[in-house]
Amino acid sequence: MSLSKEIKRRRTFGIISHPDAGKTTLTEKLLLFGGAIQEAGAVKSNKIKKGATSDFMEIERQRGISVATSVLAFEYEGIKINILDTPGHKDFAEDTFRTLTAVDSVIVVIDVAKGVEEQTEKLVEVCRMRNIPMIVFINKMDREGKDAFELLDEIEQKLNLRVTPLSFPIGMGYDFKGIYNVWEKNVNLFSGDSRKNIEETIEIEDIQSHELEKLIGDKAAKTLRDELELVYEVYPDFDREEYLEGKLQPVFFGSALNNFGVRELLDCFVEIAPTPRPKESSTRLVKPDEKEFSGFVFKIHANMDPKHRDRLAFVKIVSGTFERNSPYLHVRQGKKLKFSSPNAFFAEKKQIVDISYPGDIVGLHDTGNFKIGDTLTEGEEMQYKGIPSFSPEHFKYINNADPMKSKQLEKGIDQLMDEGVAQLFTLELNNRKVIGTVGALQFEVIQYRLEHEYGAKCSYENLNVHKACWVEAKDPKSEEFADFKRVKAKFLAKDKRGQLVFFADSAFTLQMTQSKYPNVKLHFVSEFEKAGNSKSEAGK
């Protein structure tokens, strides 16, 4: 098949939401329709020993939350769909932000009872900044929750979106009768039986016809007609161009756990969602249909299989085809690498692939060559940008609790930091190691994984730091900078790439430092040297 045909049948998207709105459940139901898994493992019920297919780290299984982004692919009606399931928990937001650099569109899941929650707001903001097309799925309609119109208002106000419902609920919670599909003009009745894989749909061309009463009763029929009239009057008609530009967001209602309303979402998604999009690199805009291969690492995952110590670097293919055993240039290191067993992910199975196309995610076995954000090409010198490290919010000294295992500890910390779980800083003064994370839960994850995957024990000591800022001196040889380094010597550290970092113990210290040393710039994002326009300076 030709390259352009393969590109046209690819859809790569991420699912984002607040924890517990039902992302992982939705992911599984989508896989179910794609025939990729036979039965769905409800994430929290202990009865099913399977555990949800997409939560594959031990901690996730115990806590019932997704901690790492997982990649799943399936085929549906001739379309190859790649899903990136992201962690909703705020302590793992950084992983999610990185994943958003690798998706072409997004499905936002919202819990009908809780409405828009803070984590959803943050993630949607990132998508809006990048103009990623979004579809909203309002989940858990079989429970009591907010009124549909109230929810749509909330989405418009809190998330700044322009919405248009493409399906509409008939009743909710106890009275939930089903969904009227605005997109295909038919009624889908809810049986409340989750064992049935696919519900019956009944075509109703004319909403005024008496068949409606027969199906859902007089009262519900009247309410539905009134509500739909409102929908058609108040909300704009769906326009695909506007959706693709990120200016209009279609909304669907359903219940992922009961597999209801998911097929409508999928059918519409396959029809309207964007195929792989071009991406900006350091030198030019790269289009997917170019012959030459290029791609970038957006995530590194160590020890996916506890039996083998392996690290997989996840690469999103931007252009051309990626072929097994071909040499590709690792731009940062300037050397060519060959990959004999690139993995594709098909639900729970990894399989070796000979050829992958733009939009696909490939897992490459890595012996320590890759860092997050690395670019691979067929020889062109360019780098994809836009994968930032955020300034951590929590800091602790890390100590070795078992002197016999110091080598294992070093290796473990090194690999986990490459994976981007947290950031490692080394104090200039005494070389003590400090770990900075975006969320407090990560310390637990690190400790757990060091012990179980590397056999090393560590302990933490608190460190009072308000923010870590990357230091940029206008003139590194100036006296002002030398004075800064002398006065602040206790608070200076280097990050893993050797960049100078300043630990400020309060917001006040930050302001004072900025006013005392105007030519020393402090940044909250480590990518300042590459990103010309997205500088976020401290104190602004």
XYZ file of C-alpha atoms in Angstrom:
540
model
C 0.000 0.000 0.000
C 1.194 3.478 -0.741
C 2.433 5.802 1.986
C -0.419 8.292 1.564
C -3.027 5.517 1.873
C -1.446 4.280 5.095
C -1.335 7.812 6.487
C -5.007 8.330 5.664
C -6.031 5.282 7.679
C -4.130 6.302 10.826
C -5.671 8.082 13.813
C -3.526 8.755 16.878
C -5.193 10.266 19.901
C -4.873 10.650 23.639
C -7.538 10.297 26.309
C -7.359 12.874 29.100
C -9.388 13.561 32.209
C -9.370 14.001 35.966
C -8.612 10.747 37.868
C -11.550 8.375 38.051
C -13.652 9.933 35.327
C -13.267 6.675 33.437
C -10.383 7.028 30.980
C -9.008 3.530 31.322
C -12.500 2.032 31.169
C -13.238 3.963 27.985
C -9.919 2.847 26.492
C -10.843 -0.762 27.151
C -14.291 -0.451 25.626
C -12.765 1.054 22.508
C -10.405 -1.933 22.327
C -13.391 -4.224 22.762
C -15.052 -2.776 19.650
C -11.784 -3.089 17.805
C -11.830 -6.786 18.732
C -8.436 -6.318 20.354
C -9.454 -7.792 23.710
C -12.127 -10.329 24.478
C -13.261 -9.232 27.917
C -12.737 -5.981 29.728
C -11.104 -6.138 33.172
C -12.945 -3.624 35.304
C -10.174 -1.574 36.824
C -11.169 -1.801 40.467
C -13.120 -4.997 40.860
C -10.877 -7.591 42.433
C -13.060 -10.372 41.137
C -11.429 -10.184 37.744
C -7.828 -11.176 38.069
C -7.002 -9.785 34.674
C -6.638 -6.182 35.763
C -7.271 -3.547 33.150
C -5.199 -4.176 30.046
C -3.781 -0.724 29.951
C -2.618 -0.356 33.572
C 0.481 -2.526 33.520
C 2.680 -1.378 36.364
C 2.429 -3.117 39.725
C 1.597 0.123 41.570
C -1.217 0.869 39.160
C -2.742 -2.523 39.764
C -2.662 -2.008 43.513
C -4.033 1.491 43.548
C -6.393 1.311 40.627
C -4.923 4.386 38.975
C -2.870 4.745 35.822
C 0.620 6.015 36.575
C 2.348 5.768 33.210
C 1.081 6.509 29.744
C 0.332 3.334 27.875
C 0.116 2.824 24.156
C -2.540 0.613 22.612
C -3.478 0.063 19.006
C -6.357 -1.606 17.234
C -8.088 -1.754 13.865
C -11.688 -0.661 13.438
C -13.433 -0.778 10.059
C -10.151 -0.569 8.177
C -8.848 2.342 10.257
C -5.733 1.851 12.373
C -6.265 3.573 15.708
C -3.474 4.320 18.194
C -4.596 5.287 21.688
C -2.371 6.874 24.291
C -3.996 6.394 27.686
C -2.605 9.047 30.029
C -2.466 9.156 33.828
C -5.111 11.501 35.216
C -3.567 11.746 38.654
C -2.039 15.194 39.057
C 1.260 13.889 40.420
C 1.913 12.387 37.007
C 0.852 15.368 34.948
C 4.272 15.779 33.405
C 4.018 12.403 31.700
C 0.666 13.489 30.316
C 1.956 16.827 29.005
C 4.696 14.994 27.134
C 2.245 12.537 25.657
C 0.200 15.417 24.304
C 3.138 16.270 22.015
C 2.640 12.908 20.320
C -1.112 12.927 19.646
C -3.056 14.377 16.718
C -6.328 14.751 18.610
C -7.773 14.223 22.066
C -10.859 12.807 23.763
C -11.686 14.534 27.048
C -13.640 12.396 29.520
C -15.879 14.142 32.038
C -17.749 12.550 34.939
C -21.444 13.477 34.818
C -21.711 13.859 38.593
C -18.522 15.816 39.197
C -18.459 17.916 36.061
C -15.269 19.721 35.111
C -12.464 19.118 37.616
C -9.132 20.898 38.067
C -6.932 18.365 36.311
C -9.189 18.461 33.257
C -8.838 22.251 33.169
C -5.031 22.101 33.143
C -4.828 19.452 30.450
C -7.411 21.080 28.217
C -5.456 24.312 28.474
C -2.374 22.555 27.111
C -4.449 21.191 24.220
C -5.893 24.632 23.530
C -2.402 26.144 23.435
C -1.453 23.646 20.748
C -4.831 23.797 18.937
C -5.308 20.053 19.268
C -8.810 19.013 18.113
C -10.900 17.700 21.030
C -14.001 15.566 21.409
C -15.733 15.576 24.797
C -17.235 12.373 26.215
C -19.529 12.793 29.212
C -19.323 9.519 31.110
C -21.326 7.626 33.753
C -24.771 8.645 32.459
C -26.262 5.644 34.274
C -25.624 7.445 37.575
C -27.334 10.511 38.986
C -25.480 13.652 37.998
C -25.767 17.164 36.621
C -28.326 18.192 34.042
C -27.043 17.940 30.468
C -27.416 21.647 29.716
C -25.794 22.601 32.999
C -22.818 20.411 32.086
C -22.515 21.880 28.611
C -22.503 25.379 30.129
C -19.872 24.365 32.637
C -17.658 22.965 29.868
C -17.992 26.183 27.895
C -17.217 28.408 30.874
C -14.544 26.471 32.740
C -12.716 24.992 29.771
C -13.296 27.872 27.348
C -14.581 25.523 24.675
C -17.271 26.016 22.052
C -19.338 22.862 22.181
C -21.988 21.212 20.069
C -23.704 18.009 21.289
C -23.618 15.199 18.722
C -25.627 12.913 20.972
C -28.088 13.731 23.729
C -29.174 11.743 26.781
C -32.751 10.637 27.396
C -33.100 10.977 31.160
C -30.221 10.116 33.492
C -29.290 7.927 36.433
C -32.255 5.822 37.478
C -34.420 7.115 34.594
C -31.697 6.782 31.984
C -33.461 5.485 28.867
C -30.809 5.885 26.248
C -29.291 8.347 23.834
C -30.549 10.224 20.842
C -27.743 10.325 18.302
C -27.804 13.783 16.702
C -24.983 12.839 14.321
C -26.735 9.817 12.785
C -30.315 10.723 13.755
C -31.285 7.570 15.628
C -32.211 6.418 19.109
C -30.087 4.036 21.125
C -31.924 2.320 23.983
C -30.138 1.515 27.216
C -30.788 -1.969 28.572
C -28.599 -1.668 31.662
C -27.074 -5.007 30.788
C -23.341 -4.665 30.368
C -22.893 -8.236 29.152
C -24.435 -7.405 25.824
C -21.592 -6.112 23.780
C -23.448 -3.901 21.375
C -26.822 -2.243 21.909
C -29.636 -2.144 19.373
C -30.104 1.158 17.592
C -33.425 2.221 16.196
C -33.433 4.647 13.287
C -35.804 7.549 13.787
C -35.659 9.970 10.902
C -38.405 12.247 12.190
C -38.266 13.058 15.871
C -41.986 13.969 15.836
C -43.119 10.459 14.823
C -45.200 8.421 17.298
C -42.686 5.618 17.380
C -40.765 7.638 19.909
C -43.570 7.320 22.494
C -43.689 3.578 21.939
C -39.993 3.300 22.624
C -39.453 5.533 25.630
C -42.886 6.525 26.932
C -44.841 9.789 26.648
C -43.089 11.832 29.310
C -39.545 11.077 28.149
C -40.535 11.635 24.523
C -41.913 15.101 25.244
C -38.838 16.083 27.272
C -36.503 14.838 24.550
C -38.313 16.841 21.847
C -38.164 20.021 23.923
C -34.507 19.520 24.761
C -33.498 18.761 21.189
C -35.288 21.896 19.997
C -33.130 23.839 22.439
C -30.010 22.031 21.277
C -30.630 22.908 17.635
C -31.335 26.547 18.512
C -28.571 27.226 21.022
C -25.566 25.276 19.771
C -23.745 25.780 16.472
C -23.965 23.125 13.777
C -21.016 20.792 13.628
C -18.360 21.993 11.211
C -15.390 19.698 10.625
C -12.998 22.469 9.615
C -13.639 24.332 12.870
C -13.214 21.116 14.838
C -9.864 20.404 13.157
C -8.642 23.916 13.925
C -9.531 23.395 17.586
C -12.335 25.980 17.521
C -15.335 23.681 18.018
C -15.683 20.631 20.257
C -18.344 17.953 19.686
C -19.840 16.355 22.810
C -21.049 12.780 23.337
C -22.903 11.238 26.264
C -22.656 7.640 27.447
C -21.547 5.158 30.058
C -18.215 3.491 29.349
C -18.611 0.868 32.063
C -21.857 -0.348 30.515
C -20.431 0.020 27.057
C -23.074 2.510 26.157
C -22.642 5.397 23.751
C -19.086 4.261 23.048
C -19.793 2.991 19.561
C -21.346 6.314 18.553
C -18.244 8.073 19.798
C -15.985 5.691 17.879
C -17.953 5.857 14.629
C -17.969 9.619 14.651
C -14.322 9.777 15.722
C -13.187 7.595 12.823
C -15.057 9.832 10.428
C -14.002 13.277 11.656
C -10.709 12.905 13.548
C -7.540 14.198 11.895
C -5.002 11.932 10.230
C -1.358 12.419 11.325
C -0.472 16.120 11.271
C 2.721 17.944 10.281
C 5.109 18.882 13.105
C 7.415 21.814 13.648
C 11.122 20.942 13.995
C 14.089 23.188 14.795
C 14.655 23.857 11.089
C 11.330 23.476 9.271
C 7.782 22.095 9.255
C 7.878 18.349 8.577
C 4.950 16.837 6.683
C 3.867 13.208 7.243
C 3.966 12.258 3.540
C 7.672 13.008 3.079
C 9.706 10.004 1.955
C 12.433 10.316 4.584
C 11.770 8.935 8.038
C 11.773 11.142 11.125
C 10.377 10.737 14.641
C 10.975 11.646 18.268
C 11.085 9.944 21.669
C 8.269 11.193 23.904
C 8.499 8.618 26.637
C 10.887 6.028 28.017
C 9.588 3.133 30.006
C 11.944 0.927 32.001
C 11.174 -2.668 32.936
C 7.894 -3.201 31.153
C 8.461 -6.848 31.738
C 9.847 -7.559 35.230
C 11.360 -10.841 33.968
C 13.690 -8.982 31.627
C 15.373 -5.732 32.497
C 14.386 -3.859 29.418
C 13.884 -0.244 28.591
C 11.628 0.801 25.794
C 11.834 4.194 24.157
C 8.501 5.173 22.646
C 8.935 6.916 19.312
C 6.170 8.778 17.501
C 6.728 8.604 13.753
C 6.220 11.991 12.125
C 7.179 11.340 8.503
C 8.243 8.556 6.128
C 8.393 4.887 7.080
C 10.359 3.312 9.897
C 11.880 0.004 8.837
C 13.384 -2.729 10.921
C 17.188 -3.080 10.701
C 17.659 0.201 8.832
C 20.266 2.583 10.214
C 18.820 5.879 11.488
C 20.622 8.943 12.773
C 20.348 9.706 16.476
C 20.646 13.481 16.096
C 21.776 14.421 19.621
C 24.567 11.812 19.689
C 25.351 12.165 16.005
C 25.589 8.411 15.451
C 23.612 5.885 13.444
C 21.674 3.147 15.207
C 19.937 0.012 13.927
C 16.910 -1.585 15.578
C 16.446 -5.305 15.122
C 13.213 -5.666 17.071
C 10.990 -2.594 17.038
C 7.764 -3.273 18.930
C 4.232 -2.296 18.076
C 1.573 -2.479 20.745
C -1.573 -4.346 20.060
C -3.716 -4.288 23.202
C -1.849 -6.476 25.661
C 0.597 -7.988 23.213
C 3.794 -6.422 22.011
C 4.787 -7.635 18.578
C 7.792 -7.033 16.394
C 7.007 -4.962 13.304
C 8.919 -4.705 10.058
C 7.517 -1.402 8.923
C 5.637 1.446 10.625
C 4.000 4.554 9.228
C 3.473 8.174 10.338
C 1.142 8.369 13.329
C 2.314 5.015 14.659
C 4.099 4.623 17.962
C 7.075 2.248 17.948
C 8.808 0.869 21.038
C 12.572 0.607 20.591
C 14.752 -1.452 22.920
C 17.155 0.943 24.473
C 20.428 0.353 26.276
C 20.700 3.911 27.504
C 21.085 5.868 24.273
C 17.838 7.754 24.474
C 16.537 10.638 26.492
C 13.084 12.119 26.291
C 12.857 14.515 23.354
C 15.525 12.834 21.198
C 15.013 12.955 17.444
C 15.713 10.136 14.945
C 16.009 10.847 11.210
C 17.365 9.268 8.051
C 20.304 11.653 8.194
C 18.850 15.166 8.351
C 20.158 17.288 11.219
C 17.054 18.611 12.970
C 15.317 18.327 16.294
C 11.676 18.251 17.211
C 10.886 20.682 19.935
C 8.194 21.175 22.502
C 8.959 18.524 25.104
C 9.654 20.561 28.217
C 10.822 19.656 31.704
C 8.721 21.557 34.193
C 10.065 23.075 37.348
C 9.426 20.525 40.115
C 7.336 21.469 43.151
C 8.564 18.918 45.707
C 12.180 18.298 46.699
C 13.916 15.728 48.866
C 17.494 14.623 49.461
C 17.868 11.002 48.430
C 20.106 8.806 50.597
C 21.357 5.286 50.111
C 19.837 3.060 52.789
C 21.944 0.018 51.927
C 25.678 0.760 51.402
C 26.223 -2.649 49.773
C 23.892 -1.688 46.953
C 25.204 1.718 45.944
C 25.851 0.632 42.354
C 22.294 -0.630 41.906
C 20.941 2.584 43.411
C 22.924 4.726 41.005
C 21.845 2.704 38.018
C 18.225 2.720 39.151
C 18.100 6.460 39.737
C 19.808 7.063 36.432
C 17.305 4.999 34.479
C 14.249 6.347 36.260
C 15.386 9.908 35.596
C 15.865 9.133 31.893
C 12.331 7.880 31.934
C 11.287 11.312 33.128
C 9.654 10.163 36.363
C 11.395 12.980 38.215
C 14.471 15.183 37.924
C 17.802 14.697 39.600
C 19.899 17.622 40.822
C 23.391 17.498 42.297
C 24.285 20.229 44.771
C 27.449 22.111 43.746
C 28.560 22.492 47.354
C 28.737 18.896 48.550
C 27.530 16.770 45.629
C 24.452 15.566 47.517
C 21.714 14.241 45.296
C 18.327 15.938 45.315
C 15.238 14.597 43.596
C 12.591 17.017 42.390
C 9.128 15.870 41.369
C 5.936 17.466 40.129
C 3.825 15.539 42.637
C 4.390 13.972 46.037
C 3.182 10.522 45.007
C 6.211 10.167 42.766
C 8.593 9.736 45.700
C 6.676 6.619 46.621
C 6.774 5.342 43.063
C 10.539 5.900 42.892
C 11.195 4.168 46.210
C 8.979 1.248 45.259
C 10.497 0.795 41.832
C 14.087 1.123 43.075
C 13.471 -1.665 45.541
C 11.454 -3.981 43.307
C 13.187 -3.436 39.997
C 16.765 -2.698 41.008
C 17.015 -4.194 44.501
C 18.180 -0.880 45.971
C 16.813 0.820 49.060
C 16.697 4.571 49.503
C 15.530 6.991 52.167
C 14.523 10.627 51.857
C 15.252 13.772 53.815
C 13.157 16.884 53.473
C 14.591 19.927 51.783
C 12.928 23.311 51.943
C 12.825 24.565 48.372
C 10.027 26.643 46.884
C 11.012 26.368 43.213
C 13.964 25.247 41.133
C 14.865 27.657 38.333
C 17.202 27.143 35.419
C 19.841 29.850 35.365
C 20.771 31.736 32.195
C 23.499 34.376 32.440
C 23.553 37.098 29.783
C 27.308 37.322 30.174
C 28.763 34.242 31.934
C 32.076 36.054 32.525
C 30.582 39.121 34.191
C 31.319 40.041 37.798
C 27.613 40.106 38.522
C 27.338 36.406 37.636
C 30.446 35.559 39.656
C 28.936 37.394 42.630
C 25.652 35.543 42.133
C 27.510 32.225 42.164
C 29.480 33.180 45.277
C 26.553 34.500 47.332
C 24.152 31.750 46.305
C 26.705 28.910 46.361
C 24.673 26.950 48.906
C 21.614 26.987 46.665
C 23.145 26.050 43.331
C 22.933 22.634 41.719
C 23.370 21.027 38.318
C 20.652 19.077 36.574
C 21.245 15.891 34.634
C 22.241 17.724 31.479
C 24.737 19.849 33.409
C 22.640 23.018 33.358
C 22.939 25.303 36.347
C 19.898 25.373 38.627
C 19.071 27.746 41.460
C 16.988 26.566 44.450
C 14.894 29.392 45.869
C 13.469 28.728 49.316
C 10.545 31.159 48.925
C 8.811 33.360 46.388
C 10.319 36.347 48.205
C 13.879 35.068 47.676
C 13.088 34.681 43.989
C 12.011 38.304 43.653
C 14.993 39.589 45.629
C 17.422 37.566 43.552
C 15.853 38.810 40.317
C 16.094 42.456 41.370
C 19.628 42.117 42.746
C 20.985 40.343 39.640
C 19.019 41.725 36.670
C 21.317 40.079 34.106
C 20.899 36.595 35.515
C 17.693 35.136 34.138
C 15.756 32.438 35.969
C 13.466 30.130 34.004
C 10.796 27.664 35.128
C 11.119 25.457 32.031
C 14.351 23.772 31.019
C 13.782 24.166 27.311
C 14.628 27.864 27.313
C 17.668 27.456 25.114
C 15.642 25.969 22.263
C 12.277 27.614 22.642
C 12.393 31.165 21.444
C 8.807 32.127 22.094
C 7.676 30.092 25.069
C 9.960 31.671 27.635
C 8.363 31.732 31.005
C 10.511 33.883 33.196
C 10.261 33.866 36.937
C 8.851 36.920 38.629
C 6.575 37.853 35.728
